Amino acid sequence: MKDLQQKLKALPEKPGVYIMKNDKNEIIYVGKAISLKNRVRQYFQNSKNQSPKVRAMVNNIADFEYIITASELEALILECNLIKENKPKYNILLRDDKNYPYIRITNEKYPRIMFTRKVVKDGSKYYGPYSSAYAVRETIDVIRKMFPIRSCNVDVDKKKGKMRECLYYHIGKCSAPCTGKISYEEYRRICHDVSMFLDGKQDKLIDILKQEMKAASDNLDFERAARLRDQISAIEKLMEKQRVLKLDMGDVDVVALARKGDRVCVQVFFIRKGKLIDRDSHILKNTEHLDDSEIMAGFLKQYYSGLSFIPEEILLMCETGEEEVLSQWLSDIKGSKVRVFVPKRGEKLDLVKMVKNNAEDTLEKAMDLAALDKKQNNAVTDKASLELADMLGLDAAPYRIEAYDVSNVQGSESVASMVVFENGKPRKEDYRRFKIKTVVGPDDYSSMQEVLFRRFEHARRQDDDKFSRMPDLILIDGGQGHVNAALDVMRDMNIDIPVCGMVKDDKHRTRGLIYRGGEISMSMTSRAFRLVAKIQEEAHRFAIAYHRILRSKSVTKSVLDDIIGVGEARKKALLKHFGSIEDIKNASLDDLKKVEGINSKVALSIYEFFHSGGQKDKGDQIVD
């Protein structure tokens, strides 16, 4: 403490960043200050006015460092980078660091519509962000049904007139500019209509389309008139579902929070061209040591430091004391003026209140769900699980147990399985299979580390509901080496979950458990032994089954596997009907339709595959 007092006296009255460390030299808090001397000293003054959490943090401070910066803005940028890199225990930490999805209209002679997570200054138009990748892909699909704009990467100028129409042309999702079936002017008009739709100018777009429909009808071009009529109908249906805010504003984010106990929900509404397009929620824990302004400031720094798109205005529920420097920082990132402020009256204040109400509702539901999960986790009725907890000396019986097994044959096609048991029963919908990606050769330890890292990385990113629930106990098929490898990953990811190794005897039968450096013998007549043996057998079975599937696929691979709409049953039907791949390739569209189980759409897909280059369209089917 004497050393700290000496360092406190030497603090400069300059802007900068301060870094608090514990007795293990770990960074536990990072903050910024206009005056390092005044701000850092506050932590070590009379603690009566400090919250218990702040007192706990100060009690853990064994040392601190500081970095002087030229300005408060420079301090803010450095603070953001240090928090992101070190993830200090007492800072506000967002659980995910995701890049949000956008819709992109490319800046090309023949523009494309694309899904992207990155906004770059390349002249393209970007719409978003959206919180759901699924919603973006669905929106793109709807747009292409209304306006047949291309999504492929074909060089239209080079290939124009030299290509056949693809499947998307035949199902009405592309106007095929690469074939010359549509003029350049007509294609650009379609792209303009897409931009108007995404800009929120649906009313104006409908008026234009109605005029074009009338003109087409007057010219007796009834096919075009019918197509325009269908577009107008589709847009009107979408407009009925869309929430419209009667505000004269451009691109705006609205940020508000609600708190209950040690939980805070921060909610962000994305408003683009006066329309609410999406929202995003973040549940923050261990925030009782911070007031609303500190939470809001900490959230904004982390949230917008990784965001590709910055709006023109950010409306806040409460003052942070840093609005001016935040505005300057975000303006530098965006390359144009950004205003961060708290509205005091009018429609913008009403909008902030609406977001706050939504944040309160989201937090209430999240806490109800957490309470339900906690109640469910505590309601362990399985006697084998209770017996296992007693055997391992656990504080509570494990409700959710996850078991892992790695399988390979001479190092080829290495795979792993994750099986889940809840309250002593298998929960097969949560089972997962992994194909080892980074390990070459039969290295079970490294393979297990890869699998565990991927499993808990999914949980951190919250990109798969099946990985969102954390286990109470992890069982690894293997001995002390496997357990040590698993524990290394857990320590690196700062995850504290008991890990046991399931060891076998000379006859490859379950023998006992490796836990905390020693082996726990188990009576073969005990319920705990039967549960562990069942879990071990299930993990091994699931891994071997996956391994056999991959080996079978590699043996029975066929060019037909690459055709959209052709599965195992249709592949067999085609081979039975024609006798060979060559005869299928030479078959006409009408001949293909005669095959049992092959409808017109699939027949067209097969025909196009063999007559337009046979590009592979099926994605990676491995579930991770």
PDB file of C-alpha atoms in Angstrom, residues 449 453 485-495:
ATOM      1  CA  GLN A 449      -8.588 -29.200 -27.559  1.00  0.00           C
ATOM      2  CA  PHE A 453     -12.468 -24.562 -28.122  1.00  0.00           C
ATOM      3  CA  ALA A 485      -5.425 -31.140 -22.602  1.00  0.00           C
ATOM      4  CA  ALA A 486      -9.061 -30.229 -21.906  1.00  0.00           C
ATOM      5  CA  LEU A 487      -8.187 -28.242 -18.778  1.00  0.00           C
ATOM      6  CA  ASP A 488      -5.621 -26.196 -20.735  1.00  0.00           C
ATOM      7  CA  VAL A 489      -8.397 -25.014 -23.068  1.00  0.00           C
ATOM      8  CA  MET A 490     -10.768 -24.308 -20.168  1.00  0.00           C
ATOM      9  CA  ARG A 491      -8.153 -22.199 -18.396  1.00  0.00           C
ATOM     10  CA  ASP A 492      -7.330 -20.253 -21.573  1.00  0.00           C
ATOM     11  CA  MET A 493     -11.030 -19.490 -22.103  1.00  0.00           C
ATOM     12  CA  ASN A 494     -11.573 -18.661 -18.408  1.00  0.00           C
ATOM     13  CA  ILE A 495     -14.212 -21.392 -17.976  1.00  0.00           C
TER      14      ILE A 495
END
